[in-house]
mmCIF file of C-alpha atoms in Angstrom:
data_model
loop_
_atom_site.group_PDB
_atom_site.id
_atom_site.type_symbol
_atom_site.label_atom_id
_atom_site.label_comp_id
_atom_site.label_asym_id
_atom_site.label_seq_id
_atom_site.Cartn_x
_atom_site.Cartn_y
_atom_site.Cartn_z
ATOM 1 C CA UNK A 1 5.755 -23.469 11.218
ATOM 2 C CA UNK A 2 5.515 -25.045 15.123
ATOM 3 C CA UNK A 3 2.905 -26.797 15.945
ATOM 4 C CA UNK A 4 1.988 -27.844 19.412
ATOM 5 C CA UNK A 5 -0.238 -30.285 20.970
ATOM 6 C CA UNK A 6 -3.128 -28.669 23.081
ATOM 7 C CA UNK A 7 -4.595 -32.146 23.825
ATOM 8 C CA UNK A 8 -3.529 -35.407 24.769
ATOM 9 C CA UNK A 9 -5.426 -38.909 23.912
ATOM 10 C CA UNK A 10 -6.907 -38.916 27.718
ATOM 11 C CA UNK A 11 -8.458 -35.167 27.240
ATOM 12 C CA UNK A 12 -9.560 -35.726 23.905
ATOM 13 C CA UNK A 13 -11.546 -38.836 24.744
ATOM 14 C CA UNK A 14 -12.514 -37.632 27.968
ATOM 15 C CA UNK A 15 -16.462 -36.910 28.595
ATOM 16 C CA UNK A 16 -18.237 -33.705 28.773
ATOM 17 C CA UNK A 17 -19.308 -34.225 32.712
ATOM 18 C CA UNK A 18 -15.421 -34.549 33.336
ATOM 19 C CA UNK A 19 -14.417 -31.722 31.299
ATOM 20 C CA UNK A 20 -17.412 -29.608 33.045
ATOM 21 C CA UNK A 21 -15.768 -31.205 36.526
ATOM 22 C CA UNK A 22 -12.784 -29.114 35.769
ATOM 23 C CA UNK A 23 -13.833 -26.144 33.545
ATOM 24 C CA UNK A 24 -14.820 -23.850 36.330
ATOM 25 C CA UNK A 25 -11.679 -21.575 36.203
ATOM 26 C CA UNK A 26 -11.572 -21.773 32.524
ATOM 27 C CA UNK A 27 -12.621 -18.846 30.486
ATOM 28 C CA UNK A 28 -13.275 -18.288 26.685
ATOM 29 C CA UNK A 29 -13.343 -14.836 24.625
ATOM 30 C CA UNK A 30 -15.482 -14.348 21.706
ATOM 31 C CA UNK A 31 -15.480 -11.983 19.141
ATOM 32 C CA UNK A 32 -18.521 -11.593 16.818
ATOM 33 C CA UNK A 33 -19.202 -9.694 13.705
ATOM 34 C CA UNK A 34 -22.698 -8.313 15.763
ATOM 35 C CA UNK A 35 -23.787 -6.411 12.120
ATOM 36 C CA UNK A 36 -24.641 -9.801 10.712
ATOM 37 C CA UNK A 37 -27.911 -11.293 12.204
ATOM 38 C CA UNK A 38 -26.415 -14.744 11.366
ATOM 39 C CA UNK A 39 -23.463 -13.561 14.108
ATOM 40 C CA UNK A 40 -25.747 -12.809 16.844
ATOM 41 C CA UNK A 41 -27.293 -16.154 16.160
ATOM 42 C CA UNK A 42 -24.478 -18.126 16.274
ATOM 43 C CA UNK A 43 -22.790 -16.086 18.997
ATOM 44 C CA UNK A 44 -25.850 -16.999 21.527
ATOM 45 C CA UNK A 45 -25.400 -20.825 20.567
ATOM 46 C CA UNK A 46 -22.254 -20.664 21.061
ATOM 47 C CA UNK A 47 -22.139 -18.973 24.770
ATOM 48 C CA UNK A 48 -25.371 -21.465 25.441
ATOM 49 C CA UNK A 49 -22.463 -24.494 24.827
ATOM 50 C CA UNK A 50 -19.867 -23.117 26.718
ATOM 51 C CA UNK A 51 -22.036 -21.921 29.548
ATOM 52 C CA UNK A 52 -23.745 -25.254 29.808
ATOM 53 C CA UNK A 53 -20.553 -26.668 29.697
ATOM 54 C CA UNK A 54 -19.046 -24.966 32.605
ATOM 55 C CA UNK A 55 -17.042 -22.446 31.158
ATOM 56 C CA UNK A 56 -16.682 -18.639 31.347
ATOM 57 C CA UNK A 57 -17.219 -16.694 28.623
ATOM 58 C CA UNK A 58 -15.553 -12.606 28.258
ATOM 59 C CA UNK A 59 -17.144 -10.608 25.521
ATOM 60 C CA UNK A 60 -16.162 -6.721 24.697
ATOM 61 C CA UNK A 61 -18.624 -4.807 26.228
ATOM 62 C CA UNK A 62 -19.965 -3.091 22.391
ATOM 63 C CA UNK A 63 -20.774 -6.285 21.520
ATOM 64 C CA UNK A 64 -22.643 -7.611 24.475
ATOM 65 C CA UNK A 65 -25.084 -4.847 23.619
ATOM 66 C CA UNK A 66 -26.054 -6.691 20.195
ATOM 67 C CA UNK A 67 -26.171 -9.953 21.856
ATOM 68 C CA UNK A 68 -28.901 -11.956 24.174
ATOM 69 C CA UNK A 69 -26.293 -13.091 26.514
ATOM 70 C CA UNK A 70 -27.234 -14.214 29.950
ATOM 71 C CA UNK A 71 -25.791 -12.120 33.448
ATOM 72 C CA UNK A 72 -23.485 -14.702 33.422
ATOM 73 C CA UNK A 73 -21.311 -13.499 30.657
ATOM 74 C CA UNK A 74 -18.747 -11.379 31.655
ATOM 75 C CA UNK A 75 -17.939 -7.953 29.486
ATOM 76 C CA UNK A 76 -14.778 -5.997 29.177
ATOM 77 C CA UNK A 77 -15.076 -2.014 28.085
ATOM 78 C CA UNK A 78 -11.830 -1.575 26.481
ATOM 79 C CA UNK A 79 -10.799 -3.605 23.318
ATOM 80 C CA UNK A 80 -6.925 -3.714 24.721
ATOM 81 C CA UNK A 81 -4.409 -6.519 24.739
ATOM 82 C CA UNK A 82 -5.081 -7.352 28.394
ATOM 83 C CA UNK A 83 -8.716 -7.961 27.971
ATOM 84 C CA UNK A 84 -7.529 -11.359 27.062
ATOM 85 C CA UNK A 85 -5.812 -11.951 30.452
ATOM 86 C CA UNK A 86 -6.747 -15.275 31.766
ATOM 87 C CA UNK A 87 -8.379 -16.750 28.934
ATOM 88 C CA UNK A 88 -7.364 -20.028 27.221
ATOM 89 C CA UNK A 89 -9.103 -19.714 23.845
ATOM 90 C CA UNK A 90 -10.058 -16.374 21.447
ATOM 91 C CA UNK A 91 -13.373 -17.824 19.521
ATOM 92 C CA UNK A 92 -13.857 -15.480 16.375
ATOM 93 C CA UNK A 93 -17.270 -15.609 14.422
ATOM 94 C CA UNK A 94 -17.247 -13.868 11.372
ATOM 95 C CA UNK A 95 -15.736 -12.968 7.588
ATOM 96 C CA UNK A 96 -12.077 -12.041 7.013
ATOM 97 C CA UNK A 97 -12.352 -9.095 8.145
ATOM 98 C CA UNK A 98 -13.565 -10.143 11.343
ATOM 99 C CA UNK A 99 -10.808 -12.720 11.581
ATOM 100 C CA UNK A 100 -8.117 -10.237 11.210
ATOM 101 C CA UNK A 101 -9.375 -8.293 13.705
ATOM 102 C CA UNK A 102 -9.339 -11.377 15.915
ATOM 103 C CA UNK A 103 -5.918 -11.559 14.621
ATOM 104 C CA UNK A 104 -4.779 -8.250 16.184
ATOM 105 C CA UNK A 105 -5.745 -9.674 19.875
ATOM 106 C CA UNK A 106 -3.955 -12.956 19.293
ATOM 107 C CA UNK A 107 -0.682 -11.856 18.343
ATOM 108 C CA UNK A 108 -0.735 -8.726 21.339
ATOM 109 C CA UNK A 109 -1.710 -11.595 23.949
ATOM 110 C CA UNK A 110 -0.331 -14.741 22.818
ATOM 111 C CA UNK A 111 -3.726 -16.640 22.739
ATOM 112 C CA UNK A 112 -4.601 -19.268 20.313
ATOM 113 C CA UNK A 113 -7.767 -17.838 18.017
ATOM 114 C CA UNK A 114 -9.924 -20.187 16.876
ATOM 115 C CA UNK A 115 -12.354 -18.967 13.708
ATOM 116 C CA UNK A 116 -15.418 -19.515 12.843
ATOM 117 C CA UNK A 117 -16.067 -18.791 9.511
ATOM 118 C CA UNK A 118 -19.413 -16.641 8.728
ATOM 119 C CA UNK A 119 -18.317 -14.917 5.508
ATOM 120 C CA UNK A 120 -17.721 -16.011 2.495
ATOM 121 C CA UNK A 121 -13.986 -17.412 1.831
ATOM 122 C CA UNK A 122 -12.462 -17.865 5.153
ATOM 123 C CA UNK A 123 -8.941 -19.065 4.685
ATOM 124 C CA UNK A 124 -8.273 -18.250 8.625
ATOM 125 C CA UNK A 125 -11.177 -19.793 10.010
ATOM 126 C CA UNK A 126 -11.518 -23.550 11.337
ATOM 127 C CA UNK A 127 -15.107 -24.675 11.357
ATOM 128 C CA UNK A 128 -18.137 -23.202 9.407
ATOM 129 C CA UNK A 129 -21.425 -21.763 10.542
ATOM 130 C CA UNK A 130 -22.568 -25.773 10.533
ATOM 131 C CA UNK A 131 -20.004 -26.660 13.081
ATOM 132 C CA UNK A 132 -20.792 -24.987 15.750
ATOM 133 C CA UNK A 133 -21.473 -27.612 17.934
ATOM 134 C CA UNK A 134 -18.362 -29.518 17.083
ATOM 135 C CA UNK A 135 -16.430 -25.920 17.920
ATOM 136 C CA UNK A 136 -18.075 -26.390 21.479
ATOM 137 C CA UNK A 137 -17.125 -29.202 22.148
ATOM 138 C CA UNK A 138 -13.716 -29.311 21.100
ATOM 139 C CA UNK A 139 -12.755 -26.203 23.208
ATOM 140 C CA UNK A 140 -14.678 -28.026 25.999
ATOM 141 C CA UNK A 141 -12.469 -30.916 25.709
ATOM 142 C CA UNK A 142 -9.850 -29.059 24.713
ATOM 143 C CA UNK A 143 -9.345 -30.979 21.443
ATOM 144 C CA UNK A 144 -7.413 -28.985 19.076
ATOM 145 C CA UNK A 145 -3.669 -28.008 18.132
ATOM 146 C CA UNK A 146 -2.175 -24.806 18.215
ATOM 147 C CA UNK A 147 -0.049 -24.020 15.228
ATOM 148 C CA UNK A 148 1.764 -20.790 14.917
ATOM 149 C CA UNK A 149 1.495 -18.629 11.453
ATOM 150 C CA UNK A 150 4.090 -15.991 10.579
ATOM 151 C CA UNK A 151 3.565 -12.774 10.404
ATOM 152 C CA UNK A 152 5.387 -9.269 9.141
ATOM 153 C CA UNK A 153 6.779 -6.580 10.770
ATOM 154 C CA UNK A 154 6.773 -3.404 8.741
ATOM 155 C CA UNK A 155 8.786 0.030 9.054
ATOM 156 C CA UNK A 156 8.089 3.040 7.055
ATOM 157 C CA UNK A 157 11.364 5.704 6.360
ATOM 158 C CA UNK A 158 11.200 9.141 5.256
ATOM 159 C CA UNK A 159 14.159 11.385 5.017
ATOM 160 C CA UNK A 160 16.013 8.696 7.068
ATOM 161 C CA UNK A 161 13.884 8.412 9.924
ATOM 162 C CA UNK A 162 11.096 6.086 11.115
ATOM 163 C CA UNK A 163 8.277 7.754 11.139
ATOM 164 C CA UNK A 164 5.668 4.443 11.370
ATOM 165 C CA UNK A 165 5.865 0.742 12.285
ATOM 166 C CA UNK A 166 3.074 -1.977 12.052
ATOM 167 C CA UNK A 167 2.481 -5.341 11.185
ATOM 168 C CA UNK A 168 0.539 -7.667 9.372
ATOM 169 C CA UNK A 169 -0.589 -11.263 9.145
ATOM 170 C CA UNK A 170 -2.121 -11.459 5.263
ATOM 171 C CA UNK A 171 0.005 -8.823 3.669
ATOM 172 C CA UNK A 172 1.339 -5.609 3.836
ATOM 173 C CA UNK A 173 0.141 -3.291 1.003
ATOM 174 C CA UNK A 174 2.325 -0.641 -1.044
ATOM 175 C CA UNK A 175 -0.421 1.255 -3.340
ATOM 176 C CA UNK A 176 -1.041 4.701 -5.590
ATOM 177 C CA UNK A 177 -3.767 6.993 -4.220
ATOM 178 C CA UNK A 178 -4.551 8.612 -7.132
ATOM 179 C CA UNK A 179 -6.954 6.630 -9.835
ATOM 180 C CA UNK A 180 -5.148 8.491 -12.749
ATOM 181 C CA UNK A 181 -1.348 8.293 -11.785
ATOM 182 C CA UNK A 182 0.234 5.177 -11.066
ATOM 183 C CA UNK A 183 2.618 5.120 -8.506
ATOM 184 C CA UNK A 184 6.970 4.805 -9.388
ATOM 185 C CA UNK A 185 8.600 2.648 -7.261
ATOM 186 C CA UNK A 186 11.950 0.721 -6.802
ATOM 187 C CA UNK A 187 12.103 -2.528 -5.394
ATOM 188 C CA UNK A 188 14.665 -4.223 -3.259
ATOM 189 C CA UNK A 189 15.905 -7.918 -1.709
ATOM 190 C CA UNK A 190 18.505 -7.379 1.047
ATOM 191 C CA UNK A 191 19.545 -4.216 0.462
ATOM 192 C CA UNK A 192 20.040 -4.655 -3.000
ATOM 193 C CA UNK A 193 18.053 -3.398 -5.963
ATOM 194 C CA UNK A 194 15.701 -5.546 -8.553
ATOM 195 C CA UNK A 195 13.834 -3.471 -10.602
ATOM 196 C CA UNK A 196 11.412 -0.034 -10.890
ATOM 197 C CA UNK A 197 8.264 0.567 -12.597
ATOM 198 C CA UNK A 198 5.154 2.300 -12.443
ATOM 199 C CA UNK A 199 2.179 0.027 -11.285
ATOM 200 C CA UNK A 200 -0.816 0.428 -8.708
ATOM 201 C CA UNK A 201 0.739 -1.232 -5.869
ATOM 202 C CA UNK A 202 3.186 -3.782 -4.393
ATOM 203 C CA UNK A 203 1.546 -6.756 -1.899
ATOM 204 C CA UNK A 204 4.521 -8.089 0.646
ATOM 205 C CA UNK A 205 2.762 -11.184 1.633
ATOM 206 C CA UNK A 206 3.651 -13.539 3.921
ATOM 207 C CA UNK A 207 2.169 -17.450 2.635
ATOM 208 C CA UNK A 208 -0.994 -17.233 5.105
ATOM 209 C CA UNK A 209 -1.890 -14.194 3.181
ATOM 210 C CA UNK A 210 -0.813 -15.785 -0.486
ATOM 211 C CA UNK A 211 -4.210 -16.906 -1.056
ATOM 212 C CA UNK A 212 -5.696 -13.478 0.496
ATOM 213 C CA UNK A 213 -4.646 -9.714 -1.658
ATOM 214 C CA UNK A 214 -1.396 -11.453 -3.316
ATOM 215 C CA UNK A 215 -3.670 -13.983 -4.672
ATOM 216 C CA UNK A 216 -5.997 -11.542 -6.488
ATOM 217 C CA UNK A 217 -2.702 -9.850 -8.140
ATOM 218 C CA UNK A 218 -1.332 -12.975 -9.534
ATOM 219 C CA UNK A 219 0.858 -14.153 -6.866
ATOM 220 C CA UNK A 220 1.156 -18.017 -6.041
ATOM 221 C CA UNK A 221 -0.700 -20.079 -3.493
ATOM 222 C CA UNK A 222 1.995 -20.629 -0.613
ATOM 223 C CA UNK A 223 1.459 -23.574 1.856
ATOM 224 C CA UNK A 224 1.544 -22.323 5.374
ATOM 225 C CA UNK A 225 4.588 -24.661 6.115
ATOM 226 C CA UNK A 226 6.432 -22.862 3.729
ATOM 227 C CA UNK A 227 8.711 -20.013 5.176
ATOM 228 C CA UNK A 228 9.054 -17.680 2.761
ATOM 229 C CA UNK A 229 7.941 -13.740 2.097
ATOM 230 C CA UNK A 230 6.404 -12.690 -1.101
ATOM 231 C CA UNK A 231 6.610 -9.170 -3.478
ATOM 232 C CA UNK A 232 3.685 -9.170 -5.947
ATOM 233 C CA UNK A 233 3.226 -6.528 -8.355
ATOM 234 C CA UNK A 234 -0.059 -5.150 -8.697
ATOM 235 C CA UNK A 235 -0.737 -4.235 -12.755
ATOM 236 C CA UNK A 236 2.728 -3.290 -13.222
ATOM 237 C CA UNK A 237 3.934 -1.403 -16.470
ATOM 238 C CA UNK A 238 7.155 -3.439 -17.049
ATOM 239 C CA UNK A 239 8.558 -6.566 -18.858
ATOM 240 C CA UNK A 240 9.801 -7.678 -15.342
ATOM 241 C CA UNK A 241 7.442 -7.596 -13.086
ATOM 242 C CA UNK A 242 6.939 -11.179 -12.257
ATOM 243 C CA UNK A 243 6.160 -12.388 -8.269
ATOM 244 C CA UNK A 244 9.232 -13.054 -6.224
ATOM 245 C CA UNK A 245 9.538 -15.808 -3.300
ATOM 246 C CA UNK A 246 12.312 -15.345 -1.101
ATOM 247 C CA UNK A 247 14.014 -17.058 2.116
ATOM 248 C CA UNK A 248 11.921 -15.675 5.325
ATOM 249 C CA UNK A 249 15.051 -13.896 6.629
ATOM 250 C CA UNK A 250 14.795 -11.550 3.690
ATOM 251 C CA UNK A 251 14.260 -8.153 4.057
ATOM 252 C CA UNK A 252 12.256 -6.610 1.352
ATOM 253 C CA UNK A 253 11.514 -2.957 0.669
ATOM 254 C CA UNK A 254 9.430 -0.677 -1.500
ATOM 255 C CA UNK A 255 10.650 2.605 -2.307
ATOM 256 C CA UNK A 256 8.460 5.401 -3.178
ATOM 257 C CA UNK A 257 10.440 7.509 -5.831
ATOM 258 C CA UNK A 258 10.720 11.133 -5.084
ATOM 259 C CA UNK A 259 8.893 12.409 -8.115
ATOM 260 C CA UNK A 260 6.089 10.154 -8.349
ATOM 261 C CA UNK A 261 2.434 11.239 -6.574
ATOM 262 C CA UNK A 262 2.049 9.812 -2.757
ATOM 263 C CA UNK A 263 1.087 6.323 -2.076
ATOM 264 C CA UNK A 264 -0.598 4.852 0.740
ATOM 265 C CA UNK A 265 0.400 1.389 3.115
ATOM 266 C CA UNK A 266 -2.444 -1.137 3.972
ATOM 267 C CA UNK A 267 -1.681 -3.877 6.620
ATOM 268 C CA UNK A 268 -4.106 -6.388 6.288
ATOM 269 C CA UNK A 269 -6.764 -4.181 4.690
ATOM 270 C CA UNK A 270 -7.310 -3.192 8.220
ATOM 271 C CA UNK A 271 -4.372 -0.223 9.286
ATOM 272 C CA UNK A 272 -3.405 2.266 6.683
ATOM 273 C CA UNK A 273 -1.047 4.993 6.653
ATOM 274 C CA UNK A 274 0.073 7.507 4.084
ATOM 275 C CA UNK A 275 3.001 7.784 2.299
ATOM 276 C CA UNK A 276 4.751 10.720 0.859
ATOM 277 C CA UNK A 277 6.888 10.800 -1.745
ATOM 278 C CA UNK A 278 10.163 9.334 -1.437
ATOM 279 C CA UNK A 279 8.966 7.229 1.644
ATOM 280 C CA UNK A 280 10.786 3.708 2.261
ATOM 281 C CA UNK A 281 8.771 0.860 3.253
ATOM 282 C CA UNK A 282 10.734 -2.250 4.726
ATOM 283 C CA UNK A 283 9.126 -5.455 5.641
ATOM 284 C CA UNK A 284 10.407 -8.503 7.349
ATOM 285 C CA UNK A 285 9.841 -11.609 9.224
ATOM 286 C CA UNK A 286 7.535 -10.456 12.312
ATOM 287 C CA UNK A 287 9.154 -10.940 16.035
ATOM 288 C CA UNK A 288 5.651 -11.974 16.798
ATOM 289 C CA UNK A 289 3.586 -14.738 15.613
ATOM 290 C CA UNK A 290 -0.220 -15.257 15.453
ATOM 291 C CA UNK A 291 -1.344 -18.759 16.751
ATOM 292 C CA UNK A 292 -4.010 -20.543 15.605
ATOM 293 C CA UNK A 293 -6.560 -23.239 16.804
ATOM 294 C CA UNK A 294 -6.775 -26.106 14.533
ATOM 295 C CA UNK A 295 -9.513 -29.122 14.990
ATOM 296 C CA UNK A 296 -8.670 -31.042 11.881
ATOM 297 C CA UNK A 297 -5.530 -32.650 10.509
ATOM 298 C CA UNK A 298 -7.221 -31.999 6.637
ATOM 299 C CA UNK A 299 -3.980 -31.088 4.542
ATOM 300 C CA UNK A 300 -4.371 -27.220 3.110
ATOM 301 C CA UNK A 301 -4.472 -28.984 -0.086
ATOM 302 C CA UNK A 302 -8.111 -30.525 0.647
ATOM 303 C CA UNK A 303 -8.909 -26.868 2.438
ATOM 304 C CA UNK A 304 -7.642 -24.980 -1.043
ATOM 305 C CA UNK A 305 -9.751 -27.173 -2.603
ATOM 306 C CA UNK A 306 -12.707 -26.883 -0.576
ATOM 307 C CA UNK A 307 -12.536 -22.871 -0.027
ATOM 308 C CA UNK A 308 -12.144 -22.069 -3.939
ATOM 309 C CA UNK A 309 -14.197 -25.016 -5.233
ATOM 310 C CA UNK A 310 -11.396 -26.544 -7.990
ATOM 311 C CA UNK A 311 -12.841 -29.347 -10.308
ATOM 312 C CA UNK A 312 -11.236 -32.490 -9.083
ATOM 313 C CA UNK A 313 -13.347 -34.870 -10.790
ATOM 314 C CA UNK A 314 -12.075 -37.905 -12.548
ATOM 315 C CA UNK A 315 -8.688 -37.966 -10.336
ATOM 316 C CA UNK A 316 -7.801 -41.090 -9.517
ATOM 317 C CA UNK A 317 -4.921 -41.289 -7.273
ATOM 318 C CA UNK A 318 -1.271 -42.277 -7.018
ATOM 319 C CA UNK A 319 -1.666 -46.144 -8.270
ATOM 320 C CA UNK A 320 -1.532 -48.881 -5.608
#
């Protein structure tokens, strides 16, 4: 994982009437889940910061309909790549789902996304619905780091050609269509075989998404500073069908046997496409990261603890 400084100690200590002195050509996207009324909300507080604050703020043009938002506020029609051009920061308020979706404009423009979470888990987000004002000020002063999180780069085969290619930041997602057939598949490490079995699904995760869809089928929690890809059977029928960590230069497939019913690929529970039978799914390492805004230096130990509320009580420490 890189991580890189988007602050120094002058800029993080400096005031808000000098970071206002020098935020006029500074601009800010949000993204908002606008079906939540507890969005909106915080979306308008929010803009209210930044605005008062000196900076610009781009919204998509869909949303700004759902949202009070002054004239000021400037709207984009298209959700494309460049709508990001120019702007320093992608602020995303909302769930998981949300937060891939802010996700997909990071990684196609390159800027940091900084979450907010609104929903209920939140492993991508930074702050919570309480912080908002902290979140405003922070990107006001620009006082956070940028870290970058892996990602996976997926290409689907049938009858030797490529007929689909995607990517994913959680996990890409191998699984049966049909409730009462389970899907036969053959796994493989670097070109070399493991093991088959019927089961509902495969997850290739990479450790971001270990405590996302992998988690929920057994797989391990995966520290983000961790390289590594993950294959987790989903209710496999087979002595061996245990989770598998490998080196992040791995390339692992999933292949669809020929007689078994079609199956159908997920990328981060967002894209999906189908897959017939005797389709080859290969995933590596992604060309492409997704960077992330970070305002605390709270180890993802504290955070796992935090997010899925472990009993902790009556540890006492390392002894001094």
């Amino acid at each position: 994982m890189t991580t890189t400084t988007a602050t120094t100690t002058t800029t993080a200590t400096a005031t808000t009437a000098t970071a206002v002195a020098s935020a006029s050509t500074r601009t800010v996207f949000l993204l908002a889940h606008t079906g939540r009324p507890a969005a909106i909300r915080s979306a308008e507080l929010v803009v209210q910061g930044l605005l008062r604050s000196g900076l610009g703020v781009r919204v998509l043009a869909a949303e700004a309909a759902d949202l009070p938002l002054p004239p000021s506020v400037e709207t984009v029609a298209e959700a494309s790549p460049d709508v990001l051009d120019g702007c320093e920061l992608l602020v995303v308020l909302g769930g998981d789902g949300t937060l891939l979706r802010g996700a997909e404009f990071a990684r196609a423009s390159g800027v940091p996304m900084l979450g907010v979470n609104l929903g209920r888990v939140g492993f991508l987000a930074e702050a919570e619905r309480d912080d908002l004002d902290k979140v405003v000020d922070r990107v006001v002063t620009r006082a956070y780091e940028v870290e970058e999180r892996m990602t996976l780069d997926v290409l689907v085969h049938n009858n030797g050609d490529v007929v689909h290619e995607d990517w994913a930041l959680n996990e890409a997602a191998v699984q049966k269509v049909s409730p009462e057939r389970m899907l036969e598949v053959v796994l493989e490490i670097d070109g070399r075989p493991v093991t088959g079995f019927g089961c509902d699904g495969i997850v290739c995760a990479t450790p971001t998404g270990s405590t996302a869809y992998a988690f929920s089928a057994g797989g391990p929690v995966v520290w983000p500073e961790v390289e590594a890809l993950l294959m987790v059977p989903i209710s496999a029928h087979a002595l061996f069908a245990k989770p598998l960590v490998t080196s992040p230069s791995s390339v692992l497939a999933v292949e669809v046997q020929p007689h078994t019913p079609h199956g159908v690929l997920w990328c981060d529970g967002r894209r999906t496409v189908e897959l017939p039978a005797g389709a080859r799914v290969e995933v590596r390492r992604g060309a492409v990261p997704v960077r992330l805004a970070r305002l605390h230096h709270a180890s993802f130990t504290d955070r796992l603890v935090a997010k899925f509320a472990l009993p902790v009580s009556g540890w006492r420490g390392a002894p001094h």
